[in-house]
Coordinates of C-alpha atoms in Angstrom, one line a residue:
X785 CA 5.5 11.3 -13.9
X786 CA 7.8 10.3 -11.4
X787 CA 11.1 9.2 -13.6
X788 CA 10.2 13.0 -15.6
X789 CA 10.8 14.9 -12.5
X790 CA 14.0 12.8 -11.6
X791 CA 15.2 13.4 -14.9
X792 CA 14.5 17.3 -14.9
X793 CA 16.4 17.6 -11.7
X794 CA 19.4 17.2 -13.3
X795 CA 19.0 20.5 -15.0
X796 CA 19.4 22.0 -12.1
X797 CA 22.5 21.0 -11.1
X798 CA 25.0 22.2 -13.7
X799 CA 26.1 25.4 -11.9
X800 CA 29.2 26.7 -11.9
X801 CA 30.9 25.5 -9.1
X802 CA 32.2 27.4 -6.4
X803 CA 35.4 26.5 -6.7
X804 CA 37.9 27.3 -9.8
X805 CA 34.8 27.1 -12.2
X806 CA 36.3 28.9 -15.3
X807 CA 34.9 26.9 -18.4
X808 CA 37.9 24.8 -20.6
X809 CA 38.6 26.9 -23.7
X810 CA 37.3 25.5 -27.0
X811 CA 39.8 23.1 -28.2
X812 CA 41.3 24.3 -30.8
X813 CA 41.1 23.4 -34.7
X814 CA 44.4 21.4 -36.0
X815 CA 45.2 17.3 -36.6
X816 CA 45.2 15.7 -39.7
X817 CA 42.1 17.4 -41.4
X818 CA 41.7 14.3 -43.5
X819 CA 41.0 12.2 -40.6
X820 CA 39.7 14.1 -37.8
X821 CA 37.7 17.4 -40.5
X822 CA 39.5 19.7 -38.8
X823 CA 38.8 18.8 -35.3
X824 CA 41.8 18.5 -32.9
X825 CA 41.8 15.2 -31.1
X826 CA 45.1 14.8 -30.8
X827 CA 47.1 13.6 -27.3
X828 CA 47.1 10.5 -25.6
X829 CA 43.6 8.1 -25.5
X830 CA 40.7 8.6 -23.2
X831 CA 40.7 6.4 -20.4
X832 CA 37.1 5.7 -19.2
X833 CA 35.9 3.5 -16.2
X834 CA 32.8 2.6 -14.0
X835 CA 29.6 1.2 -14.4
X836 CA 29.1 -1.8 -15.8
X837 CA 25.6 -0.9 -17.4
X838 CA 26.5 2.0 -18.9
X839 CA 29.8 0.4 -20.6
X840 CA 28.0 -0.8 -23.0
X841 CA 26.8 2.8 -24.1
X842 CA 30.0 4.5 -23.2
X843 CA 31.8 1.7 -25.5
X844 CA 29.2 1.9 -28.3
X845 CA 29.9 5.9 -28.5
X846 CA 33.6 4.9 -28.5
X847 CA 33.3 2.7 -31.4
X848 CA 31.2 5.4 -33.6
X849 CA 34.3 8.3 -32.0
X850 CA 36.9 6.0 -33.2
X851 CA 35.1 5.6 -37.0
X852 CA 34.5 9.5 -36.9
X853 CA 37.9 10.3 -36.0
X854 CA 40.6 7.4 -37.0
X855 CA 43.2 9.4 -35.9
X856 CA 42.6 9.5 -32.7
X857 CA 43.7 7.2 -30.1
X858 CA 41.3 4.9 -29.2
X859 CA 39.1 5.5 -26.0
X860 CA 40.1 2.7 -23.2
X861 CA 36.8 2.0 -21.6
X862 CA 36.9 -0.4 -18.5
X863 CA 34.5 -2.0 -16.3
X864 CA 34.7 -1.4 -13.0
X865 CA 32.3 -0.4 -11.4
X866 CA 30.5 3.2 -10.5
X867 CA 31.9 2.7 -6.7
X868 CA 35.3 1.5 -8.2
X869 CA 35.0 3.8 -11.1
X870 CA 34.5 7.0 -9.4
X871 CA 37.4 6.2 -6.9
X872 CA 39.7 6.3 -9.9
X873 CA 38.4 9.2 -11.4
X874 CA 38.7 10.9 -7.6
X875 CA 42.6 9.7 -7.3
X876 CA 43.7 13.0 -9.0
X877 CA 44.4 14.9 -12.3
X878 CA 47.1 13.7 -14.6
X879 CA 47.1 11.2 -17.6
X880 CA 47.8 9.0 -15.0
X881 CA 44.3 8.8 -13.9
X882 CA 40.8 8.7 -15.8
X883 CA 39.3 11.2 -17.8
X884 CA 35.5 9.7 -17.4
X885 CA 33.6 7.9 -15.0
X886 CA 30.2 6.1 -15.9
X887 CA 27.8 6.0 -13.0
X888 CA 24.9 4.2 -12.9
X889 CA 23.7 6.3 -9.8
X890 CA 24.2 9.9 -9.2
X891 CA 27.6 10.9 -7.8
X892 CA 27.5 11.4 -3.9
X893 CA 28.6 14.4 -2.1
X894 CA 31.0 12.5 -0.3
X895 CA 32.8 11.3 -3.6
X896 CA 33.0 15.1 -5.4
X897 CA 34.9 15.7 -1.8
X898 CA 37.0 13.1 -2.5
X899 CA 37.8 14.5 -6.1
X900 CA 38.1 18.3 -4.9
X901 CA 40.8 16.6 -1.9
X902 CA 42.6 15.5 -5.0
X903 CA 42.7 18.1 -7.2
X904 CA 39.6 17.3 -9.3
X905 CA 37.4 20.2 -9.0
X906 CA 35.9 20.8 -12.5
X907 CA 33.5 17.9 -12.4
X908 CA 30.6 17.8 -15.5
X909 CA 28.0 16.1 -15.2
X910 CA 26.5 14.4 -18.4
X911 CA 23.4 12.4 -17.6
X912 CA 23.3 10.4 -20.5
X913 CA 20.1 8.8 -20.5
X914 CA 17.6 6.4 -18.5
X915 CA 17.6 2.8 -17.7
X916 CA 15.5 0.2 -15.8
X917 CA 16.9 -1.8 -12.9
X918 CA 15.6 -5.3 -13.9
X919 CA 14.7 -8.3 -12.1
X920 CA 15.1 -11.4 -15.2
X921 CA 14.7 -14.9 -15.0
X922 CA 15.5 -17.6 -17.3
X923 CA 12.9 -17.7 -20.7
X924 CA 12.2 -20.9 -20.1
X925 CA 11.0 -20.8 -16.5
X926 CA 7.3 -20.1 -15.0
X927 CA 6.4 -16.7 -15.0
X928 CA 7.1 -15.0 -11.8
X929 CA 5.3 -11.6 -10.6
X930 CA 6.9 -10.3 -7.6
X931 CA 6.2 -6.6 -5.4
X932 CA 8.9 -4.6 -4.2
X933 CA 7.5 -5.9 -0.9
X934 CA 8.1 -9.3 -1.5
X935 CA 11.5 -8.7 -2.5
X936 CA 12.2 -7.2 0.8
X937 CA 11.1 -9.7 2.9
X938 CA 12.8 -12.8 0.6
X939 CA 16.3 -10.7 1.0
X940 CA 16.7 -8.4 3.7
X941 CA 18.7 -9.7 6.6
X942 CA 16.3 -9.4 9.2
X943 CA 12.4 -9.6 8.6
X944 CA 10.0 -6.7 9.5
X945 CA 10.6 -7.3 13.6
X946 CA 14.5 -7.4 13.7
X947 CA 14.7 -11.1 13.9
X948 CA 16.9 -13.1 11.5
X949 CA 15.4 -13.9 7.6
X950 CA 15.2 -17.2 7.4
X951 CA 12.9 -17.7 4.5
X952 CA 13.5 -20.3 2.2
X953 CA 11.0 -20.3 -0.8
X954 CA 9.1 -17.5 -2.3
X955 CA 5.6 -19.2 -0.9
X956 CA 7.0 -18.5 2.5
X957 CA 7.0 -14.5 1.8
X958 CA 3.3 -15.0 0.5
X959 CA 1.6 -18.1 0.0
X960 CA 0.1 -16.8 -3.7
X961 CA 3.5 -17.2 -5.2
X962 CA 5.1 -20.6 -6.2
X963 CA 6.7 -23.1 -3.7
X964 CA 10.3 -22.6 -5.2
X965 CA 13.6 -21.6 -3.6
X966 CA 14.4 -17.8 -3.3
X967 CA 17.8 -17.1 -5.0
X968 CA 18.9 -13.2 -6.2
X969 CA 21.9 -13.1 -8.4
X970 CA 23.2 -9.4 -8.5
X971 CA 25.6 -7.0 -7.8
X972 CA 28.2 -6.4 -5.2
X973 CA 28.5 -3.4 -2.6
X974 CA 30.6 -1.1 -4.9
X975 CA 28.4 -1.2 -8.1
X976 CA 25.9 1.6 -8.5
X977 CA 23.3 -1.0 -9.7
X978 CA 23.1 -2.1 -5.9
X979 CA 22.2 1.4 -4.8
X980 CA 19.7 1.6 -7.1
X981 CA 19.0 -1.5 -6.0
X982 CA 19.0 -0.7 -2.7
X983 CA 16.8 2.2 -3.0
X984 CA 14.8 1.7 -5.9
X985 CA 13.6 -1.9 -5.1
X986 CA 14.2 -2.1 -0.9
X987 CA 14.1 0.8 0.7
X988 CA 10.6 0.9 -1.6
X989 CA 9.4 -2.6 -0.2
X990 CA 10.4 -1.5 3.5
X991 CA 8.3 1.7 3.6
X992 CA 5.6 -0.8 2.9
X993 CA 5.7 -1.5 6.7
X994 CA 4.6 1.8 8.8
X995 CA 7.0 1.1 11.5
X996 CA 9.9 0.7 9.1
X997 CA 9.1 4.0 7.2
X998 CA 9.0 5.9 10.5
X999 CA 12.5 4.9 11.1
X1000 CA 14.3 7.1 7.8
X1001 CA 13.1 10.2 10.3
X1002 CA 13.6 9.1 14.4
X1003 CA 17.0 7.1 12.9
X1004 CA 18.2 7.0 9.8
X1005 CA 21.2 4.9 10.4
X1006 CA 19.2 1.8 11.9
X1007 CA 16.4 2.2 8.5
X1008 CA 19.1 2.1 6.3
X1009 CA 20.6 -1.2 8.3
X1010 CA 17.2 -2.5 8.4
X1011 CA 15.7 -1.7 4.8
X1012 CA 19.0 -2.1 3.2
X1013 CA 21.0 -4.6 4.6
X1014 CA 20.9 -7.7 2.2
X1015 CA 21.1 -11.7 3.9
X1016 CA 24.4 -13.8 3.7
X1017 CA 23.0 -17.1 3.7
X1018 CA 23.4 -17.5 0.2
X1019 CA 19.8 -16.6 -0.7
X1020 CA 21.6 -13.0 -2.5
X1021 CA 24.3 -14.1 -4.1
X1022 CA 27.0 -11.3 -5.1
X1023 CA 27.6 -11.8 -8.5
X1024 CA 30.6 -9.6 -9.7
X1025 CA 30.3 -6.5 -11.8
X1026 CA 30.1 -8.2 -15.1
X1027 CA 26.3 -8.3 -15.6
X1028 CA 26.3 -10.4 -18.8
X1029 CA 28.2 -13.3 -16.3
X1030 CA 24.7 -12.8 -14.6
X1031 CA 23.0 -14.0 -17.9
X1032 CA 25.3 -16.7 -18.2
X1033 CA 24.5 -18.5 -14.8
X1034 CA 20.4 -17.8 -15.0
X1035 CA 21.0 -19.8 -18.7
X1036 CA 22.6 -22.2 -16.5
X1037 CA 20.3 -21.8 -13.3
X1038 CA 16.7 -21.2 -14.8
X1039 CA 15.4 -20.9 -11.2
X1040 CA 17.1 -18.0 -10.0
X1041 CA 16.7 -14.5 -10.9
X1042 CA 19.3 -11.5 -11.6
X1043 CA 19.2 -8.1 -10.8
X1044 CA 20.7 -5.9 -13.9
X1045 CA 20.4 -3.1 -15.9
X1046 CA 17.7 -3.4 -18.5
X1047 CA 20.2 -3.2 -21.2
X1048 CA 21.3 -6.5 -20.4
X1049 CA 17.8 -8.0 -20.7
X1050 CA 16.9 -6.2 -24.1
X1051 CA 19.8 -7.8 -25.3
X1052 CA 19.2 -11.4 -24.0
X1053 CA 15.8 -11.4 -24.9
X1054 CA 16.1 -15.1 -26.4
X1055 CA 17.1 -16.6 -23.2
X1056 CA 16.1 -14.3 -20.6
X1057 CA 12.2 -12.3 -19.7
X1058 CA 11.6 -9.6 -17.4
X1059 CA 9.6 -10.2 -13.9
X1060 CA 7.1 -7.4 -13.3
X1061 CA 7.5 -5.6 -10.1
X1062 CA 4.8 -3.9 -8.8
X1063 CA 2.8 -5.3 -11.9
X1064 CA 4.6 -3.2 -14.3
X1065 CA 7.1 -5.2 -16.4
X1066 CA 10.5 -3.8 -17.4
X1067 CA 10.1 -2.8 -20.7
X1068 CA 11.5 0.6 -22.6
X1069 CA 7.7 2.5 -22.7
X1070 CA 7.3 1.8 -18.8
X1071 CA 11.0 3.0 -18.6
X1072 CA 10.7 6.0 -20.3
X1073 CA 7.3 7.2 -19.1
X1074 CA 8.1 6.4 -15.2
X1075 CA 5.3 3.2 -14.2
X1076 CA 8.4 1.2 -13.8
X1077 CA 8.8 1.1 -10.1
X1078 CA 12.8 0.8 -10.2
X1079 CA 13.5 3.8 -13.4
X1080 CA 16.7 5.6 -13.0
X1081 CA 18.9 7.7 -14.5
X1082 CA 22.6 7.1 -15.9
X1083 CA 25.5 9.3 -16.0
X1084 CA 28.9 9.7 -17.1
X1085 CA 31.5 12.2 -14.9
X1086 CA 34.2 14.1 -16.9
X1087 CA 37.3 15.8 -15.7
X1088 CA 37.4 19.1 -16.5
X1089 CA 40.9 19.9 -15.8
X1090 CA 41.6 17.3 -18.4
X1091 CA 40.3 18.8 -21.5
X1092 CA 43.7 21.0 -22.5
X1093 CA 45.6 17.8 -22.3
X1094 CA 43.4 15.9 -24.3
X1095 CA 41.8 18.0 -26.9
X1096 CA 39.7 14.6 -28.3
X1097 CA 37.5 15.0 -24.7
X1098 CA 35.2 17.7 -26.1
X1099 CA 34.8 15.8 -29.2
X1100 CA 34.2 12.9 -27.4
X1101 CA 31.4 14.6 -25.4
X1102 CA 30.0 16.4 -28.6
X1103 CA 29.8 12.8 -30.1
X1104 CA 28.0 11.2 -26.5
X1105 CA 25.4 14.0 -26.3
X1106 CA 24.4 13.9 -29.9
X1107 CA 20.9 13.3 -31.1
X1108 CA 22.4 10.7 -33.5
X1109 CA 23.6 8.9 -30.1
X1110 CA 21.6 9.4 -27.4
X1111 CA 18.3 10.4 -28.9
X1112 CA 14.8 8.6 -29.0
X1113 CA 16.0 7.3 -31.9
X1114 CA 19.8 7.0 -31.7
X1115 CA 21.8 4.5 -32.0
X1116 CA 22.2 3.4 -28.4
X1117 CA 18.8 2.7 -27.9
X1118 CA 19.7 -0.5 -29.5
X1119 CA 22.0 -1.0 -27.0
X1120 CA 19.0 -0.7 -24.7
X1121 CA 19.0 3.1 -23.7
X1122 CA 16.0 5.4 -23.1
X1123 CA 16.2 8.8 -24.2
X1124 CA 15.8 11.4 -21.3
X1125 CA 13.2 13.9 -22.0
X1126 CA 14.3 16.7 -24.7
X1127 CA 14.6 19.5 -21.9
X1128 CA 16.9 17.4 -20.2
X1129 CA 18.9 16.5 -22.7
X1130 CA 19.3 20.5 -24.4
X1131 CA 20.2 21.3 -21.0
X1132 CA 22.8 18.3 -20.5
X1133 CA 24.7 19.0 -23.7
X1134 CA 25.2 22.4 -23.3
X1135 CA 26.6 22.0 -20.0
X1136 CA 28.9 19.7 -21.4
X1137 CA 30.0 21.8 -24.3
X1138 CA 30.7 24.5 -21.4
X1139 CA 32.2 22.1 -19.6
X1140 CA 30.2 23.7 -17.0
X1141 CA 31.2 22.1 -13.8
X1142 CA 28.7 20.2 -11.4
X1143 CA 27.5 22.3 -8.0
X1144 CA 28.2 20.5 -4.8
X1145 CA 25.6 21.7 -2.7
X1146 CA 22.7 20.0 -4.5
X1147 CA 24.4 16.3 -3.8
X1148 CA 23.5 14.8 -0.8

């Protein structure tokens, strides 16, 4: 199943990297035994930023860290998105700058070049879990079943033959579907949800065209324009990085529909539904098994070179990779997240007790 083998890629890539790869030492026993049972988690708080659709987990596993340890500082966890998020992270080592980054894509090459420019070479990788990129409407509204297809052709810039998008109503993409105006709320450039959104839900809809899909190999740079490149007309409409500002305005506009992280639908379920894509709708057993066209994985970034400093980071990570957190039945699947499979998850936590830093060369 297609979102199994995603997921068991990730196992993969927790080499030791190339560069100054020796593992953090075990932090070391000490604090107030009282409060902490003899773990050290001492030092200034955690400072955590990214994705907006996995702060929700990230902050959840904060609260339960806080109540497991109440003396330690409490985690800072800020929306910001993965782009934004990963920036931070990359600006250098020092308590100065994060200690985490939540991603709700993988991290690019590009980025862990950044980071190594900077200092940051002992990046772990924690994929923490699954999520579905969901297309919602308002409860209240018709039912609406959409292909990644006919996503593409409502919001890419320019239609299948280079010339300018200028549809107006879903009927005009296919006549089956209900003479109503096409408007997308989601998110901006820097947020990890549009990549996935981008790749996941465009990029899918624009192989559907044979001349499109022979593009990625005679010119990649003109596909990724063509397939990715979202309209301006006010027919997408950025919609910031907070997703649950996204609910608000679909409450308020029960015509449109908003692209977020299935999280946010499971917990707007009394005002919001899912719209299938691809006939499969977003829901956490389509998810988890992969028949969700648009599955993908989500991951938090910690800085290894940090974990001296701040002795609460490895009890942090023991707390996040868990089976009381992140397991089928832990308690962020309330907050809407699907367990990876057991493999990956073994592999994922003992990687981060290691603090086993991420290898380079499988990033693209």
């Amino acid at each position: 199943m297609r979102i199994t083998s995603l997921a068991l890629a990730g196992i993969g890539l927790m080499a030791l990297a190339a560069c100054d790869s020796s593992p953090a030492p075990t932090p070391p026993q000490g604090g107030d035994a009282a409060a902490t049972g003899g773990v050290n988690v001492s030092g200034p708080a955690l400072r955590i930023v990214g994705s907006s659709t996995v702060y929700p987990f990230t902050t959840a596993v904060a609260e339960n860290f806080r109540r497991k340890y109440p003396a330690a500082a409490a985690p800072i966890v800020e929306s910001t998105g993965t782009g934004g998020g990963i920036k931070l992270f990359c600006g250098g080592v020092g308590t100065q700058h994060p200690d985490i980054a939540n991603a709700s894509r993988r991290i690019k090459k590009s980025e862990v070049e950044l980071c190594n420019a900077n200092g940051v070479k002992q990046i772990v990788e924690v994929q923490v879990g699954l999520d579905g990129l969901a297309l919602a409407q308002a409860k209240s509204d018709e039912d609406l079943a959409l292909t990644t297809r006919h996503v593409f052709l409502a919001l890419a810039a320019t239609k299948p033959d280079g010339s300018k998008n200028t549809v107006k109503t879903w009927n005009e993409v296919d006549p089956k579907l209900p003479n109503r105006k096409i408007e997308v709320l989601g998110p901006p450039p820097t947020s990890g949800t549009r990549d996935s959104f981008n790749e996941l839900i465009m990029e899918a809809g624009c192989s559907t065209f044979p001349e499109l899909k022979a593009l990625k190999e005679s010119n990649e740079e003109e596909y990724k324009s063509r397939c990715t490149r979202l309209r301006e007309d006010g027919v997408y409409v950025e919609a910031g990085e907070n997703d649950n500002l996204i609910v608000q305005k679909l409450v308020a506009n029960p015509l449109a529909l908003g692209a977020f992280g299935y999280s946010y639908l499971e917990e707007n379920l009394d005002k919001l539904k899912g719209v299938t894509l691809d006939g499969v709708a977003p829901e956490y057993d389509a998810i988890a098994n992969g028949s969700y066209p648009a599955s993908r994985a989500m991951f938090i970034y910690v800085k290894g070179e940090h974990a001296r400093a701040k002795p609460a980071l490895a009890a942090f990570l023991q707390e996040y990779t868990s089976d009381a957190a992140w397991g089928p039945t832990g308690y962020l699947k309330a907050r809407g997240l699907i367990a990876s499979p057991d493999a990956v998850r073994s592999a994922t936590a003992a990687a981060a007790a290691a603090m086993t830093p991420l290898d380079i060369a499988a990033l693209k």
